[in-house]
Amino acid sequence: MGILSKLCLICFFCSLYGLRSVVSLFIPEDRLFISCGVNNEIELEDGRLFEPDLGNSNVDFSAKSNSIVSNPELSIPIVYRSARVFTGTAKFTININQVGRHWLRLHFYPVENDKYDLKSALFSVVANGITLLHGFSFSKLENSSPLLKEYVIEIGGSSSEKLVLTFSPWSTSSVAFINGIEVVSVPDGQFDFSVIPIPSRPEFVIPTHVALETVYRINVGGSLLTPKNDSLGRIWIPDWPFLLNAASARNVSEDPRWIKYPAGASVEIAPNWVYATAQEMADANVTEQKFNMTWSFGVERGFNYFVRLHFCDIVSKALNTLIFNVYINNHSAIDTFDISSKTMELSAAYFVDFVLNGSTVSDQILVQVGSANQRNFPSNAILNGLEIMKMSSSTDSLDERFTAMPLSSKVVPKRKRHVLLITLVSVGAFVVLLLIIAAIFFAFSSQKKKPKQYRAWLSFQLGISDTKISANSFASTAASLGLGRVLAFSEIRDSTKDFDESLVIGVGGFGKVYKGVLDNGDEVAVKRGNPKSQQGLLEFRTEIEMLSKLRHRHLVSLIGYCEELNEMILVYEFMAGGPLRKHLYGSGLPPLSWKRRLEICIGAAKGLHYLHTGAAEIIIHRDVKTTNILLDENFTAKVADFGLSKLGPTLDQTHVSTAVKGSFGYLDPEYYRRQQLTEKSDVYSFGVVLLEVLCARPAINPSLPREQVNIAEWAMHWQKKGQLHRIIDPHLVSSISMDSLRKFGETAEKCLAEYGSDRPTMGDVLWNLEYALQLQEASTQSIIEDNSANHIPEIPGWIARVESVDSDDIDVVSTQEYDATNSTGVFSQLMNPRGR
Ligand SMILES: *[C@@H]1O[C@H](CO)[C@@H](O)[C@H](O)[C@H]1NC(C)=O
Ligand SMILES: *[C@@H]1O[C@H](CO)[C@@H](O)[C@H](O)[C@H]1NC(C)=O
Ligand SMILES: *[C@@H]1O[C@H](CO)[C@@H](O)[C@H](O)[C@H]1NC(C)=O
Ligand SMILES: *[C@@H]1O[C@H](CO)[C@@H](O)[C@H](O)[C@H]1NC(C)=O
Ligand SMILES: *[C@@H]1O[C@H](CO)[C@@H](O)[C@H](O)[C@H]1NC(C)=O
Ligand SMILES: *[C@@H]1O[C@H](CO)[C@@H](O)[C@H](O)[C@H]1NC(C)=O
């Protein structure tokens, strides 16, 4: 049969089945499939050919050192059998034919080999300025099966006209690797439809510079679709693992050939296989059905999400008879939706795009459809397909999760022992003397009630966690990248009603802190430098630069600054919940549940872990305490007040030698004996915070009998006897699980170890707290089933509730500063010794 007759035959079938509209007309300009570390072209099961990465005319590869590992294990797909491994930063520069959005797919699999342990390799990947993976490692995942990450990023536009992919090992002892790379053009307009914000706001179009990462792509009611069934190489997975109540739904399907694509829809949006299957409400012909079909998708919080829902009415017999509601995260997304009023025919493809405001996303996205229960209509609802994509943050990142998780490979290589200078020893003796004097002073003055302090609002806010999504604010937040936004003095003055005294929320050495409201309605904390403060312009600038290096969900963030008219003003996000301490004791606020307390500790631990490991240099907070952990309106914990922070030891040091600063009751005894600062000092202070959270009392309470004054001593006394439960907050007694308490007590005990080297890293602490949370959650589950779970039977009768005393506001500060790194003097001079 000649080609011509074949064509005729195809045309015949096309007209017969209406197939014309299904055939893909889009041929991607760029279609690059690269397999790393192979010598010859390989063919995948789905028929796609992957070319070798070297010797490829479109790929320019540069790396200081790299090698190839491979393992011809037949049970895994061919592209995962080899990988290129980098011991230093490596760069792929990939030429493309057409600028615009592209799909970028990265294949990872820790190929077994005897040279490198790829499972524990810890690395970051950046593509044209967008952080795709940050501190990623297979060891942090549940299993080591092949991993396909799919992104949509813009090439050209504001970025380079080539795709530049950078792989960086996390430290000199780690490596990075990659198995395969796919670059495929996205059809024009694929993501240019206006999106409906949830919660409701005016519609907008997602700017092209926003990168997307596919988190879920679901063929509802159908089976797995592979690149064989999708001309754009996408993978669609079945929905049943996400369906909350399998009995509420019933899968329906139609012959894919009958699916029509009205104007606006196309097979590039989704193949007909997706529209040809759906879930409908089970028992749809019972009248007055009152339930929703619900799908739940776990996601990472802190990002906005793009959600595309696909509909195609394959269940109705007539137009305008299927009317239902769609909800996303409990918000109404579409009310009384009638697909056929949009498509004007049955079995026709239709889709709607939404953007979910990150502030409404906790850890899951719920998609629900339920009958609108209109009279005289059958009660039913359907969903055919669903895509959820994470949108890059204002910091151009798509990954914050991994930084906050325990790191398996040691980030900081071993450092050489450092000999302490004799002069420092004598200075140390002087400091100890000062401490004794301070302690005596404190013992005498503690009876006096100090004025309430809100020093926590003086916080230095390190991140730009702004994840707004209006089209306008994208532009403005983009401008603010790096250094925070420059704000006009007039704007700040207006925001604080000309620095109205009634808006003062804190006073510190640097000046006053006001609550303000910016033009766009954002509430902020405005810290205005006192012209007489010791902090000059240069330090002010250095500080902003330092702060801008760090961004994290669990560090309070810097929104902008102003340095007009000799003013030095820093503007931070406003933390509505105030300091953690206020929620623990002394303020009459309702007690927090144990689960919430654990979540707060986990949040704060993530923030500190990031400080210690997330940036190029170790940063030691030096003043970890419950007043420096702030809560937002959702009780998300953020570490604040970096006024004493210091860069940690560099590679050839074990510690930084420095004058002792910090807060009484939280101070690491080893640091205070030896003036040698390491990140483990923060771990100690965090241990005290954990005890404060558990026992709901101040770190130091001089009004108690002597053995009880210091929480660390008192709690460790009971912990060692295995009876920590005798001194916990009575509000927790009935709900805390013994297992969770035990884990928590052990964690605090380890943090408080005498020697820094015996203390866990913040990463380990975090892991243990997460485990304690799991234990608590497991026990609440079992409580529901069986009331006799392992909870503490009764409130210990003898616990004396003592009124809280604001005693830990007395801080320890020495007068001199010996700074081994010296580059960071900015932090040390920042704080006026008074009132720390
Ligand atoms: C549809 O449901 C039936 C019966 O529950 C099940 O056997 C079948 O596997 C389902 N089909 C798909 C594609 O999920
Ligand atoms: C994928 O497409 C092939 C034809 O290209 C078809 O035979 C097969 O049934 C499709 N698979 C699914 C799950 O739809
Ligand atoms: C719908 O209702 C009809 C008549 O009441 C009944 O025969 C049929 O089995 C029902 N269908 C389903 C799926 O329950
Ligand atoms: C939606 O509402 C349910 C029940 O009120 C609640 O359990 C769930 O957490 C809510 N989900 C979201 C994402 O708000
Ligand atoms: C369906 O879910 C939405 C949002 O969670 C809720 O408001 C509505 O009451 C639910 N409908 C039914 C019938 O349960
Ligand atoms: C997202 O939600 C937060 C809190 O509800 C709100 O302040 C913010 O303006 C919203 N952003 C957008 C762009 O809708």
Coordinates of C-alpha atoms and ligand atoms in Angstrom, one line a residue, residues 223-225 229 273, ligand 2:
S223 CA -5.4 4.3 34.3
L224 CA -1.8 5.3 33.9
L225 CA -1.0 7.2 30.8
N229 CA -0.4 8.3 25.0
W273 CA -7.6 9.5 27.0
Ligands
LIG2 C1 -2.1 4.3 24.8 O1 -2.2 4.4 23.4 C2 -2.2 3.2 22.7 C3 -2.2 3.5 21.3 O2 -1.3 4.5 21.0 C4 -3.5 2.5 23.1 O3 -3.5 1.2 22.5 C5 -3.5 2.3 24.6 O4 -4.7 1.7 25.0 C6 -3.4 3.6 25.3 N1 -3.3 3.3 26.7 C7 -4.1 3.9 27.5 C8 -4.0 3.5 28.9 O5 -5.0 4.6 27.2

